[in-house]
Every structure is written in C-alpha cells, then in structure tokens.
Coordinates of C-alpha atoms in Angstrom, one line a residue:
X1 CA 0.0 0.0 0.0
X2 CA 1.2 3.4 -0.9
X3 CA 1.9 5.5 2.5
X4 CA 0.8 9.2 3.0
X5 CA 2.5 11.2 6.4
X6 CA -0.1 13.8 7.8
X7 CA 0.1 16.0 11.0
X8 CA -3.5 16.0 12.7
X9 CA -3.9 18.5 16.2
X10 CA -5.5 16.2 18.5
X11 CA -5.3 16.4 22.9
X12 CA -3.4 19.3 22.4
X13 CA -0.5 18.6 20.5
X14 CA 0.6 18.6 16.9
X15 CA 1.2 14.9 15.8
X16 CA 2.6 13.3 13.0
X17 CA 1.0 10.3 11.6
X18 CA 1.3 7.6 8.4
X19 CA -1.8 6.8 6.7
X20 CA -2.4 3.8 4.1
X21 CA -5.5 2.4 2.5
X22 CA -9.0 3.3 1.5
X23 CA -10.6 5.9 4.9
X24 CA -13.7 3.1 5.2
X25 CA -11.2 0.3 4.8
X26 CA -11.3 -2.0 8.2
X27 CA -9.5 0.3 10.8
X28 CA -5.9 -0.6 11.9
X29 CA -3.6 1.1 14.7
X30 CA 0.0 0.6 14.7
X31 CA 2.1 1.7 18.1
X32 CA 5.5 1.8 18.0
X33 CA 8.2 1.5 20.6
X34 CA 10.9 3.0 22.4
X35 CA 13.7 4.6 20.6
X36 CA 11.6 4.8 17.7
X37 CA 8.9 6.0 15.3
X38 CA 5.9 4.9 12.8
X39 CA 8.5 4.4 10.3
X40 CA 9.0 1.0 12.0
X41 CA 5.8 0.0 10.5
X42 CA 6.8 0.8 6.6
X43 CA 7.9 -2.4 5.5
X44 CA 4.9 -3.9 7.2
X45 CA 2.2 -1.1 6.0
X46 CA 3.6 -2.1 1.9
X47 CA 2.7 -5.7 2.4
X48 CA -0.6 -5.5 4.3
X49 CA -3.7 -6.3 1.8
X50 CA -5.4 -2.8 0.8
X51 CA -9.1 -3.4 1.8
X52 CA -6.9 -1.9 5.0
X53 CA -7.2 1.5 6.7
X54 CA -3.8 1.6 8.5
X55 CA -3.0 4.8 10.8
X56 CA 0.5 4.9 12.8
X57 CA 1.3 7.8 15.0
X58 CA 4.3 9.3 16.1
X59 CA 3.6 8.9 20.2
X60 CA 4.5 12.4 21.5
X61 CA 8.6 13.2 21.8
X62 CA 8.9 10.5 19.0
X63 CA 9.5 10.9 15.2
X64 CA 7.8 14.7 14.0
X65 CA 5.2 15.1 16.4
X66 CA 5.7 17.7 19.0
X67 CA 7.5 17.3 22.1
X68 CA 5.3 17.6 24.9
X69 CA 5.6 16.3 28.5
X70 CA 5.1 12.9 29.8
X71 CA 3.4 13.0 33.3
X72 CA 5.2 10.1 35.0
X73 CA 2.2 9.6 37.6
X74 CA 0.1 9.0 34.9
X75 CA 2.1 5.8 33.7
X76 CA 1.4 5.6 29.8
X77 CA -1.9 7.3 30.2
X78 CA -0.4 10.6 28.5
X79 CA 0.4 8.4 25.1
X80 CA -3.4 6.7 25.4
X81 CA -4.7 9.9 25.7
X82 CA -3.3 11.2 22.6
X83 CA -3.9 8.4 20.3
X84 CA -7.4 7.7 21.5
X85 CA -8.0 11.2 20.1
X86 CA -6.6 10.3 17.3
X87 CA -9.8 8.0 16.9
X88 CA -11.9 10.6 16.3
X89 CA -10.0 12.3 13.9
X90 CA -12.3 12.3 10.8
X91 CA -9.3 12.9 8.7
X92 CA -7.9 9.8 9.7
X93 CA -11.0 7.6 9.9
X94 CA -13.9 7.7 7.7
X95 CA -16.4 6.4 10.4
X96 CA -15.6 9.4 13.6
X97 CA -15.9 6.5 15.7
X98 CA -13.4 4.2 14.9
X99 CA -12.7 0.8 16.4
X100 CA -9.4 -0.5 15.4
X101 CA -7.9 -3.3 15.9
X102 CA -4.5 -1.8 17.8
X103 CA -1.3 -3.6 17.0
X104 CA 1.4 -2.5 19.8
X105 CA 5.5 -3.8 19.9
X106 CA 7.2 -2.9 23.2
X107 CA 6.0 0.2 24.8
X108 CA 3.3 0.9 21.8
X109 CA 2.4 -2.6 23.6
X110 CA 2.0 -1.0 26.9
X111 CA 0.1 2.1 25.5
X112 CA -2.3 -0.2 23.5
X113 CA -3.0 -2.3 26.6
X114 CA -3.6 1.8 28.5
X115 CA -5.8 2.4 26.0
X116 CA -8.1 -0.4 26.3
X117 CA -8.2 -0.5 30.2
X118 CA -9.5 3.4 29.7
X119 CA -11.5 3.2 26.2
X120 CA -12.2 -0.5 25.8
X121 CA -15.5 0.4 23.7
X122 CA -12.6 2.2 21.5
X123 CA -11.1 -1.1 21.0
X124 CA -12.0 -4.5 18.9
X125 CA -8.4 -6.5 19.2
X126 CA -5.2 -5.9 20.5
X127 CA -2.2 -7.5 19.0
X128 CA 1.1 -7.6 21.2
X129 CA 4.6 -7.7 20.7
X130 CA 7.2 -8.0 23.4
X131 CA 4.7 -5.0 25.7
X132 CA 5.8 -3.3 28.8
X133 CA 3.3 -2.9 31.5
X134 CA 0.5 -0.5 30.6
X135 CA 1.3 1.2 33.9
X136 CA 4.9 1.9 32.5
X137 CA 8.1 1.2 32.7
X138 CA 8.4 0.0 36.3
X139 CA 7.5 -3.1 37.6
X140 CA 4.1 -4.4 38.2
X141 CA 2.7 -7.7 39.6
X142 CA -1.3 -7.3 39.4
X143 CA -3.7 -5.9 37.5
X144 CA -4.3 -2.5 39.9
X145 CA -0.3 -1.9 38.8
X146 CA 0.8 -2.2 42.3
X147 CA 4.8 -2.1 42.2
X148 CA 7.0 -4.9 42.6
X149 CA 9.1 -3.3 45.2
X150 CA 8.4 0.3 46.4
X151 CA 10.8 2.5 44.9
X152 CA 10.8 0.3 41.5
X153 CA 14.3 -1.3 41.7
X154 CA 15.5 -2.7 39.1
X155 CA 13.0 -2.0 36.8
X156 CA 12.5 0.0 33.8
X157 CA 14.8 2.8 32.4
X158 CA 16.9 2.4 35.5
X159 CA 18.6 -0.9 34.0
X160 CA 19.4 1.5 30.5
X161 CA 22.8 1.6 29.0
X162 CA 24.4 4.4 30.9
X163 CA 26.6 4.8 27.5
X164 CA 23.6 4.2 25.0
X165 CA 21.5 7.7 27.4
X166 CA 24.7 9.6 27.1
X167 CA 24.6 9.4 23.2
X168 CA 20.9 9.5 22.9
X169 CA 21.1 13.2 24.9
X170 CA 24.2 14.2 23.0
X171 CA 22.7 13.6 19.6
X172 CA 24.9 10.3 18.6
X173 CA 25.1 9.8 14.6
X174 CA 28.1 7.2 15.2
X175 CA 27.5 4.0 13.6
X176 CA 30.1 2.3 14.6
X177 CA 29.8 2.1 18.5
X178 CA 27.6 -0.6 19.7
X179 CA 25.7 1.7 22.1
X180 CA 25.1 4.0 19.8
X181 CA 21.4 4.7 18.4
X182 CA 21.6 4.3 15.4
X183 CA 23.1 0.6 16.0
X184 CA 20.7 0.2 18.4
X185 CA 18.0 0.9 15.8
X186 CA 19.6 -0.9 13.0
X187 CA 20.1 -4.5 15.6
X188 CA 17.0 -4.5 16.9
X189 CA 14.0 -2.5 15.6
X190 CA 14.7 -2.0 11.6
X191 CA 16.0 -4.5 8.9
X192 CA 18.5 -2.4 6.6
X193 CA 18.2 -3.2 2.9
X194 CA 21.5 -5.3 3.0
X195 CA 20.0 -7.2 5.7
X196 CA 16.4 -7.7 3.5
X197 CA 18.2 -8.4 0.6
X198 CA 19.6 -11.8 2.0
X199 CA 19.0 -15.4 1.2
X200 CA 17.1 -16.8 3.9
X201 CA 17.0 -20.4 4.4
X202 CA 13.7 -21.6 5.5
X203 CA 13.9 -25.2 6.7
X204 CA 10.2 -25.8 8.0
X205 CA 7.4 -23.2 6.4
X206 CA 8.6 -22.1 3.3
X207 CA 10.8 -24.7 1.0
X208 CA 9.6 -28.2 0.2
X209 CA 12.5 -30.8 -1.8
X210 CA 12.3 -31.4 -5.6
X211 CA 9.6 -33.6 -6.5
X212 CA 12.2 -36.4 -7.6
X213 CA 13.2 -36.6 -4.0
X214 CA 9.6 -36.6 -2.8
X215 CA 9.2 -39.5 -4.7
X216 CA 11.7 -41.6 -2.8
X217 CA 10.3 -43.6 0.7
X218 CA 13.1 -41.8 2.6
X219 CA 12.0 -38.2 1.8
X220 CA 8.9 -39.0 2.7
X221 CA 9.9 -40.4 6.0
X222 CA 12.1 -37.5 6.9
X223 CA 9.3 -34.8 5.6
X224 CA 6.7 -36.5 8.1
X225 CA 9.1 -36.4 10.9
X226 CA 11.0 -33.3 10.8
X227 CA 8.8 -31.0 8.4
X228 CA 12.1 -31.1 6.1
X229 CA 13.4 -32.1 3.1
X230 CA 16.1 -35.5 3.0
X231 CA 19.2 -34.0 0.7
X232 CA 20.4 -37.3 -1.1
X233 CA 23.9 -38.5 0.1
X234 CA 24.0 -35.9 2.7
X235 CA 22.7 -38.0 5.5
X236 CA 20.5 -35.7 7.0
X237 CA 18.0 -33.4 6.7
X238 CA 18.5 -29.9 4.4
X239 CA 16.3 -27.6 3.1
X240 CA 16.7 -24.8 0.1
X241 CA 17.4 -21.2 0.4
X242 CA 15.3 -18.9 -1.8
X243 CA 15.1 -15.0 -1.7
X244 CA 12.0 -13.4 -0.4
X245 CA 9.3 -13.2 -3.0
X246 CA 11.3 -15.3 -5.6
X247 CA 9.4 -17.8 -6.0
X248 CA 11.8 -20.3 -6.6
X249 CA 14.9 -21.7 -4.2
X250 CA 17.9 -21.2 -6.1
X251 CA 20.8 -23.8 -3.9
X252 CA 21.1 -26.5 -1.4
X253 CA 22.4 -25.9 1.8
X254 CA 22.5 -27.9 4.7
X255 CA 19.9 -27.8 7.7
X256 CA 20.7 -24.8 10.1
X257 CA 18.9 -26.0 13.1
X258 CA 18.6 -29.8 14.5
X259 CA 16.0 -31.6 13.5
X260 CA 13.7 -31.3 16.7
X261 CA 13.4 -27.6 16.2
X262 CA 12.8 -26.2 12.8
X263 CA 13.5 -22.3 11.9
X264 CA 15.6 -20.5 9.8
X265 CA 19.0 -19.1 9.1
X266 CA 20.0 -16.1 7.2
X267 CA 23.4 -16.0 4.9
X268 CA 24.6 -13.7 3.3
X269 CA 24.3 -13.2 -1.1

C-alpha cells in the first residue's frame, strides 16, 4: 500500500501520523516503541492487503510530532490519551468513531493495553509484541499496577545503558559504537536493505524438496518427521534457500537447526 504522512492537532499537541489504504477500509492502529517512530511500521504497511485503513502515529517526543511532557504519575496514560483522540480524527478515519484493531510492539504494547483498560468500547483486538506494563516502565505484579518493590528497583529505564542515554542526549550519529542509536536501531527495531536483501534459508514453512526426491520412501519419512526435506547422500535433513518473493529456491544448503526444532537461518548473497 502506498503511504501518506499527515500531521493531525489532536489532545493538544501537533502529531505526525502515516496513513495507508481506502478511509472506510477496516481500521488498523499501529504503536511503535521506544527509541523509535511509525517508520518501523513501513515495511509492514507495503505488504498488508489494501481493503486496510492503516494509521500509525508518532507517540509524542517521537519521530515529527511535538515534544510535549510525559506526566510520570500517569504511567502511559499521557500516550493513550493522545492516540485515542486520534480515533476521532475524521481525517484519519472515515467512520468518527473508529474501532481498530491496535497492534502495539514494546512500549506501543503498553500504551495499547492503557488504552483499552481506559477506552475499551474504543477497541476491537489488540495484538502484542514484546509489551511493557500498561502502567509503564516499572514493575508491576497485578492488574491495579501495584509495584514490585516500592521504589521500583531494578525496573525499567533504571537498568538502561548508561553509554547508550549519554549518546541519545548528545545527539549520537556514530554508527560504529555498539551503544550507539543508530546501532541500536539498526540490531534490533529496523531490517536495513542489506539485511532484506539476503537469502534466507527456510527449513520448515517455506521450502519443500524437488519432486524427484519426494518420490523416494526416505524423503517422505524425513518430511513426516522433521517437516524437512532428505538432501540425497547428505545424511540428514537440508532444506533450500530462496530470496524473499522469488518464488523459486535457487541452492542446497545444509539444515541450520537440529532436526527437533525447525526455523531458519539467514546468509549472506
């Protein structure tokens, strides 16, 4: 889907958000995390199926939406608050009454869960990856958010890289340093185009053996148990590496993982 970026006024502060799809298309809400922005959802938003209405924010402080104040008291309820008015944006969604189905990954996770403990008419599904606690960062053990200790110990941003806070405040474009942010963005929220561009070796969902081999007792035996392919004189299990969307594999190479736990392995092109 092709992706427009709008800035919408809504609880008081300017936000930035990235729109996709047709405005009475079935609502979607996309959350993003710590350290980063809607533009983690891009490579997601151009392979989602277009009968779609996709909004992703910028949470306040984040990406190009304005900088405004986080009242720590309030948990995550500052970030629920703005993107529940976002829901009744009619810019954004064609109905004024939107019910989205609200896909959250770490602290969007947290905010997600905020805003259907708050809004949960608002709300139809909630999809969750790796969430804090919807009362924050700190640490929680029931559903009223009382604290694991009582002054939060060991919890939240308190455990941060002291080196990874220093270059985050001092504006860090290093890419070298491990602690740096833009590492830290490029390990662990966003696949760069070297990275996507590799051949990815799919032992269990994606490759099945040539249908010579499939004809042989053994392959068979081996697909049954191990949901891979038999690679002929190899003496073991293998499976093919293809690039995404190619349609085809294009080499042999042998089984990544052991047989008891399918997955995959990336190499290099």
């Amino acid at each position: 889907m092709e992706i427009e970026q709008r800035t919408v006024t809504a609880n008081g502060i300017t936000q930035a958000v990235r729109v996709a799809g047709p405005p009475d298309g079935t609502p979607l809400l996309l959350i993003h995390g710590n350290c980063s922005s809607s533009l983690f959802w891009e490579p997601l938003i151009r392979r989602l199926p277009p009968t779609l209405r996709v909004v992703a924010p910028d949470l306040r402080g984040y990406g190009d939406t304005e900088t405004a104040p986080v009242d720590a008291t309030r948990g995550l309820r500052d970030f629920a608050d703005d993107v529940a008015a976002l829901l009744d944006a009619p810019t954004l969604f064609s109905a004024g009454t939107a019910r989205p189905v609200v896909v959250g990954h770490s602290l969007g996770g947290g905010v997600a869960m905020r805003l259907l403990v708050d809004h949960p008419e608002r709300v139809r599904a909630l999809l969750l990856a790796a969430p804090v606690s919807p009362y924050g960062f700190g640490g929680t053990r029931d559903l009223t958010g009382s604290p694991t200790t009582r002054d939060f110990a060991g919890t939240g941003a308190g455990t941060a890289n002291p080196d990874f806070v220093a270059r985050l405040a001092a504006g860090d474009r290093d890419t070298e340093a491990q602690a740096s942010p833009r590492a830290v963005l490029r390990a662990t929220y966003v696949a760069t185009r070297p990275r996507w561009a590799r051949t990815r070796s799919c032992c269990w969902t994606a490759c099945s053996p040539p249908r010579p081999a499939m004809t042989t007792t053994r392959a068979r035996r081996c697909r049954r148990r191990t949901g891979r392919a038999w690679r002929r004189g190899s003496g073991g299990c293998s499976t093919r590496s293809r690039r995404p969307g190619s349609g085809s594999p294009t080499s042999w190479s042998p089984c990544p993982t052991s047989r008891r736990s399918p997955g995959y392995a990336e190499t290099p092109t």
